[in-house]
Amino acid sequence: MTKTSTNILFVGNSFTARNNVPQLLVDLAAARGHEMRFDLIQAGGASLRMHWNKGDVLKAIKKSRYDWVVLQEQSTLPVKNAVRTRENIELFAEPIASSGAKMALYLTWARRNAPQSQKAITDAYNSIGKDLGATVVPAGVAWEAFLVKHETPVLHDKDMSHPTLAGSYLAACVFLATLFKDNATGIETELKGISPVERLALQRVAWTIGKKGR
């Protein structure tokens, strides 16, 4: 019997590219017996409107057969302009559907110095996901839940915005829970600067939040 591979296109910016979230997910998926391949189209600080205007994403969707297309909006746009965020995501809805792929929305996290903005980010992605029938990957919600109970490992990098390796790993574990319906808890991947106890805490929060993704 031929083993099927899940093929995913990630579209976004450094929140996806930093620490290579897609590759972290590949490794987690492999540990649970899932084969996964990915392409990544990203640019620093890019919005989905910028990706749409450039055209590379549309070319990739038409050229390759993806199971999922993951869209990650510029991190603060859902807070500053939820309507614009919706419009940007809606641009991709028809091309993704026509290709036979499913749309996933990468719900990201608030900046360290503005935790109150998480609600706006979460509400924007959940509302858009519900209306478009897209799956929401609630990484930012997992960050919020983790930060309530844990001081380490640190999730935000020194700029208070980008993820540390721990933050990216938490996001990847949420992707595993939401897209693959699988639990990262107990996977013993070595992570630089993250203890086994801390890794387990990240995994448990990711499963609790990620399995609720829709």
mmCIF file of C-alpha atoms in Angstrom:
data_model
loop_
_atom_site.group_PDB
_atom_site.id
_atom_site.type_symbol
_atom_site.label_atom_id
_atom_site.label_comp_id
_atom_site.label_asym_id
_atom_site.label_seq_id
_atom_site.Cartn_x
_atom_site.Cartn_y
_atom_site.Cartn_z
ATOM 1 C CA MET A 1 0.000 0.000 0.000
ATOM 2 C CA THR A 2 1.398 3.374 -1.044
ATOM 3 C CA LYS A 3 1.811 5.821 1.772
ATOM 4 C CA THR A 4 0.141 9.141 1.016
ATOM 5 C CA SER A 5 1.926 12.409 1.699
ATOM 6 C CA THR A 6 0.220 15.576 2.866
ATOM 7 C CA ASN A 7 1.341 18.475 0.688
ATOM 8 C CA ILE A 8 1.098 21.945 2.251
ATOM 9 C CA LEU A 9 1.782 25.430 0.910
ATOM 10 C CA PHE A 10 2.651 27.978 3.608
ATOM 11 C CA VAL A 11 2.154 31.646 2.727
ATOM 12 C CA GLY A 12 3.268 34.374 5.097
ATOM 13 C CA ASN A 13 6.278 36.169 6.495
ATOM 14 C CA SER A 14 8.885 35.760 9.211
ATOM 15 C CA PHE A 15 6.319 34.486 11.724
ATOM 16 C CA THR A 16 6.183 31.358 9.568
ATOM 17 C CA ALA A 17 9.773 31.354 8.336
ATOM 18 C CA ARG A 18 11.558 32.042 11.649
ATOM 19 C CA ASN A 19 12.892 28.746 13.015
ATOM 20 C CA ASN A 20 11.259 27.087 9.973
ATOM 21 C CA VAL A 21 7.847 26.260 11.398
ATOM 22 C CA PRO A 22 6.976 24.061 8.379
ATOM 23 C CA GLN A 23 10.060 21.874 8.929
ATOM 24 C CA LEU A 24 9.306 21.612 12.646
ATOM 25 C CA LEU A 25 5.872 20.334 11.619
ATOM 26 C CA VAL A 26 7.404 17.851 9.166
ATOM 27 C CA ASP A 27 9.498 16.401 11.995
ATOM 28 C CA LEU A 28 6.553 16.221 14.390
ATOM 29 C CA ALA A 29 4.331 14.635 11.764
ATOM 30 C CA ALA A 30 7.007 12.062 10.928
ATOM 31 C CA ALA A 31 7.256 11.114 14.594
ATOM 32 C CA ARG A 32 3.558 10.258 14.452
ATOM 33 C CA GLY A 33 3.786 8.344 11.176
ATOM 34 C CA HIS A 34 2.593 11.087 8.820
ATOM 35 C CA GLU A 35 4.525 11.960 5.672
ATOM 36 C CA MET A 36 4.411 15.645 4.805
ATOM 37 C CA ARG A 37 5.906 17.882 2.145
ATOM 38 C CA PHE A 38 5.749 21.648 1.997
ATOM 39 C CA ASP A 39 6.506 24.752 0.007
ATOM 40 C CA LEU A 40 6.996 28.118 1.677
ATOM 41 C CA ILE A 41 6.366 31.490 0.056
ATOM 42 C CA GLN A 42 7.322 34.289 2.436
ATOM 43 C CA ALA A 43 8.778 37.759 2.639
ATOM 44 C CA GLY A 44 9.712 39.765 5.711
ATOM 45 C CA GLY A 45 6.770 41.828 6.952
ATOM 46 C CA ALA A 46 4.609 40.787 4.013
ATOM 47 C CA SER A 47 0.840 41.011 4.088
ATOM 48 C CA LEU A 48 -1.362 38.627 2.158
ATOM 49 C CA ARG A 49 -2.254 41.524 -0.154
ATOM 50 C CA MET A 50 1.427 41.818 -1.075
ATOM 51 C CA HIS A 51 1.557 38.111 -1.851
ATOM 52 C CA TRP A 52 -1.591 38.404 -3.951
ATOM 53 C CA ASN A 53 -0.218 41.329 -5.940
ATOM 54 C CA LYS A 54 3.096 39.606 -6.561
ATOM 55 C CA GLY A 55 1.382 36.551 -8.001
ATOM 56 C CA ASP A 56 3.768 33.807 -6.887
ATOM 57 C CA VAL A 57 1.196 32.187 -4.613
ATOM 58 C CA LEU A 58 -1.394 31.898 -7.369
ATOM 59 C CA LYS A 59 1.196 30.377 -9.686
ATOM 60 C CA ALA A 60 2.138 27.818 -7.042
ATOM 61 C CA ILE A 61 -1.493 26.895 -6.348
ATOM 62 C CA LYS A 62 -2.138 26.342 -10.059
ATOM 63 C CA LYS A 63 1.108 24.444 -10.630
ATOM 64 C CA SER A 64 1.104 22.036 -7.678
ATOM 65 C CA ARG A 65 -1.500 19.845 -6.005
ATOM 66 C CA TYR A 66 -1.759 20.938 -2.388
ATOM 67 C CA ASP A 67 -3.887 19.397 0.330
ATOM 68 C CA TRP A 68 -3.692 22.573 2.407
ATOM 69 C CA VAL A 69 -2.833 26.211 1.749
ATOM 70 C CA VAL A 70 -1.927 27.953 5.019
ATOM 71 C CA LEU A 71 -2.336 31.728 5.049
ATOM 72 C CA GLN A 72 -0.580 33.907 7.624
ATOM 73 C CA GLU A 73 -1.472 37.585 7.607
ATOM 74 C CA GLN A 74 0.886 40.378 8.681
ATOM 75 C CA SER A 75 0.889 40.040 12.455
ATOM 76 C CA THR A 76 -0.695 43.343 13.521
ATOM 77 C CA LEU A 77 -3.145 43.852 10.634
ATOM 78 C CA PRO A 78 -6.002 41.927 12.306
ATOM 79 C CA VAL A 79 -5.735 44.398 15.194
ATOM 80 C CA LYS A 80 -5.362 47.523 13.079
ATOM 81 C CA ASN A 81 -7.778 46.629 10.294
ATOM 82 C CA ALA A 82 -9.846 43.454 10.580
ATOM 83 C CA VAL A 83 -11.847 44.394 7.471
ATOM 84 C CA ARG A 84 -8.692 44.595 5.379
ATOM 85 C CA THR A 85 -7.536 41.275 6.808
ATOM 86 C CA ARG A 86 -10.805 39.686 5.705
ATOM 87 C CA GLU A 87 -10.527 41.190 2.232
ATOM 88 C CA ASN A 88 -6.968 39.915 1.847
ATOM 89 C CA ILE A 89 -7.874 36.376 2.862
ATOM 90 C CA GLU A 90 -10.989 36.362 0.689
ATOM 91 C CA LEU A 91 -8.816 37.009 -2.372
ATOM 92 C CA PHE A 92 -7.393 33.511 -2.052
ATOM 93 C CA ALA A 93 -10.627 31.642 -1.286
ATOM 94 C CA GLU A 94 -11.738 30.865 -4.834
ATOM 95 C CA PRO A 95 -8.315 29.896 -6.245
ATOM 96 C CA ILE A 96 -7.660 27.586 -3.288
ATOM 97 C CA ALA A 97 -11.074 25.950 -3.557
ATOM 98 C CA SER A 98 -10.774 25.552 -7.323
ATOM 99 C CA SER A 99 -7.430 23.797 -6.909
ATOM 100 C CA GLY A 100 -8.986 21.203 -4.613
ATOM 101 C CA ALA A 101 -6.986 22.339 -1.588
ATOM 102 C CA LYS A 102 -8.345 23.332 1.801
ATOM 103 C CA MET A 103 -7.651 26.727 3.353
ATOM 104 C CA ALA A 104 -6.058 27.003 6.797
ATOM 105 C CA LEU A 105 -5.540 30.272 8.642
ATOM 106 C CA TYR A 106 -2.479 30.642 10.879
ATOM 107 C CA LEU A 107 -3.831 32.527 13.895
ATOM 108 C CA THR A 108 -0.727 34.198 15.312
ATOM 109 C CA TRP A 109 0.085 35.815 18.673
ATOM 110 C CA ALA A 110 0.066 39.236 20.251
ATOM 111 C CA ARG A 111 3.253 41.162 20.862
ATOM 112 C CA ARG A 112 4.730 40.700 24.294
ATOM 113 C CA ASN A 113 4.056 44.298 25.301
ATOM 114 C CA ALA A 114 0.449 44.235 24.020
ATOM 115 C CA PRO A 115 -1.121 40.967 25.235
ATOM 116 C CA GLN A 116 -4.558 42.573 25.234
ATOM 117 C CA SER A 117 -4.519 42.603 21.434
ATOM 118 C CA GLN A 118 -4.764 38.804 21.298
ATOM 119 C CA LYS A 119 -8.562 38.981 21.503
ATOM 120 C CA ALA A 120 -8.762 41.093 18.351
ATOM 121 C CA ILE A 121 -6.409 38.749 16.497
ATOM 122 C CA THR A 122 -8.312 35.667 17.632
ATOM 123 C CA ASP A 123 -11.734 37.152 16.879
ATOM 124 C CA ALA A 124 -10.683 38.256 13.400
ATOM 125 C CA TYR A 125 -9.300 34.875 12.359
ATOM 126 C CA ASN A 126 -12.168 32.913 13.892
ATOM 127 C CA SER A 127 -14.786 35.095 12.241
ATOM 128 C CA ILE A 128 -13.149 34.880 8.825
ATOM 129 C CA GLY A 129 -12.553 31.154 9.187
ATOM 130 C CA LYS A 130 -16.191 30.534 10.091
ATOM 131 C CA ASP A 131 -17.518 32.579 7.178
ATOM 132 C CA LEU A 132 -15.180 31.036 4.603
ATOM 133 C CA GLY A 133 -15.277 27.492 5.934
ATOM 134 C CA ALA A 134 -11.528 27.627 6.561
ATOM 135 C CA THR A 135 -9.696 25.724 9.285
ATOM 136 C CA VAL A 136 -8.210 28.019 11.929
ATOM 137 C CA VAL A 137 -4.908 26.916 13.460
ATOM 138 C CA PRO A 138 -5.025 28.646 16.882
ATOM 139 C CA ALA A 139 -1.322 29.058 17.606
ATOM 140 C CA GLY A 140 -1.812 32.476 19.193
ATOM 141 C CA VAL A 141 -4.478 31.095 21.506
ATOM 142 C CA ALA A 142 -2.020 28.399 22.614
ATOM 143 C CA TRP A 143 0.617 31.077 23.244
ATOM 144 C CA GLU A 144 -1.869 33.013 25.361
ATOM 145 C CA ALA A 145 -2.785 29.923 27.381
ATOM 146 C CA PHE A 146 0.856 28.943 27.874
ATOM 147 C CA LEU A 147 1.924 32.403 29.049
ATOM 148 C CA VAL A 148 -0.745 32.427 31.746
ATOM 149 C CA LYS A 149 0.805 29.434 33.500
ATOM 150 C CA HIS A 150 4.473 29.337 32.449
ATOM 151 C CA GLU A 151 7.390 31.759 32.548
ATOM 152 C CA THR A 152 9.747 29.438 30.690
ATOM 153 C CA PRO A 153 10.590 28.698 28.016
ATOM 154 C CA VAL A 154 10.297 32.231 26.678
ATOM 155 C CA LEU A 155 8.119 32.382 23.564
ATOM 156 C CA HIS A 156 8.849 35.918 22.332
ATOM 157 C CA ASP A 157 12.266 36.871 21.001
ATOM 158 C CA LYS A 158 14.024 40.006 22.249
ATOM 159 C CA ASP A 159 12.061 42.208 19.839
ATOM 160 C CA MET A 160 8.869 41.163 21.716
ATOM 161 C CA SER A 161 7.294 40.138 18.422
ATOM 162 C CA HIS A 162 9.045 37.267 16.661
ATOM 163 C CA PRO A 163 9.072 33.740 18.088
ATOM 164 C CA THR A 164 11.939 32.043 19.829
ATOM 165 C CA LEU A 165 12.484 28.392 18.945
ATOM 166 C CA ALA A 166 10.091 27.500 21.758
ATOM 167 C CA GLY A 167 7.428 29.780 20.312
ATOM 168 C CA SER A 168 7.799 28.302 16.842
ATOM 169 C CA TYR A 169 7.753 24.789 18.260
ATOM 170 C CA LEU A 170 4.536 25.514 20.124
ATOM 171 C CA ALA A 171 3.001 26.748 16.878
ATOM 172 C CA ALA A 172 4.160 23.615 15.035
ATOM 173 C CA CYS A 173 2.621 21.402 17.725
ATOM 174 C CA VAL A 174 -0.669 23.263 17.272
ATOM 175 C CA PHE A 175 -0.476 22.665 13.520
ATOM 176 C CA LEU A 176 -0.029 18.947 14.221
ATOM 177 C CA ALA A 177 -3.117 18.923 16.422
ATOM 178 C CA THR A 178 -5.311 20.951 14.073
ATOM 179 C CA LEU A 179 -4.316 19.706 10.612
ATOM 180 C CA PHE A 180 -3.312 16.130 11.436
ATOM 181 C CA LYS A 181 -5.557 15.622 14.479
ATOM 182 C CA ASP A 182 -2.542 14.213 16.288
ATOM 183 C CA ASN A 183 -0.927 14.831 19.648
ATOM 184 C CA ALA A 184 2.715 15.906 19.994
ATOM 185 C CA THR A 185 2.759 15.024 23.700
ATOM 186 C CA GLY A 186 5.634 12.660 24.388
ATOM 187 C CA ILE A 187 7.593 13.252 21.180
ATOM 188 C CA GLU A 188 11.219 13.470 22.301
ATOM 189 C CA THR A 189 12.694 15.793 19.702
ATOM 190 C CA GLU A 190 15.838 17.544 20.966
ATOM 191 C CA LEU A 191 15.327 21.304 21.057
ATOM 192 C CA LYS A 192 18.255 23.598 21.793
ATOM 193 C CA GLY A 193 17.793 25.454 25.067
ATOM 194 C CA ILE A 194 14.486 23.763 25.890
ATOM 195 C CA SER A 195 14.386 21.162 28.659
ATOM 196 C CA PRO A 196 12.304 17.971 28.397
ATOM 197 C CA VAL A 197 9.965 19.332 31.067
ATOM 198 C CA GLU A 198 9.460 22.578 29.157
ATOM 199 C CA ARG A 199 8.985 20.676 25.891
ATOM 200 C CA LEU A 200 6.288 18.558 27.490
ATOM 201 C CA ALA A 201 4.487 21.651 28.782
ATOM 202 C CA LEU A 202 4.490 23.127 25.267
ATOM 203 C CA GLN A 203 3.185 19.895 23.787
ATOM 204 C CA ARG A 204 0.349 19.589 26.297
ATOM 205 C CA VAL A 205 -0.913 23.136 25.778
ATOM 206 C CA ALA A 206 -0.692 22.716 22.009
ATOM 207 C CA TRP A 207 -2.874 19.610 22.110
ATOM 208 C CA THR A 208 -5.433 21.119 24.474
ATOM 209 C CA ILE A 209 -5.860 24.197 22.247
ATOM 210 C CA GLY A 210 -4.984 22.803 18.826
ATOM 211 C CA LYS A 211 -7.501 19.955 18.797
ATOM 212 C CA LYS A 212 -10.229 22.603 19.115
ATOM 213 C CA GLY A 213 -9.107 24.289 15.890
ATOM 214 C CA ARG A 214 -11.797 24.361 13.265
#
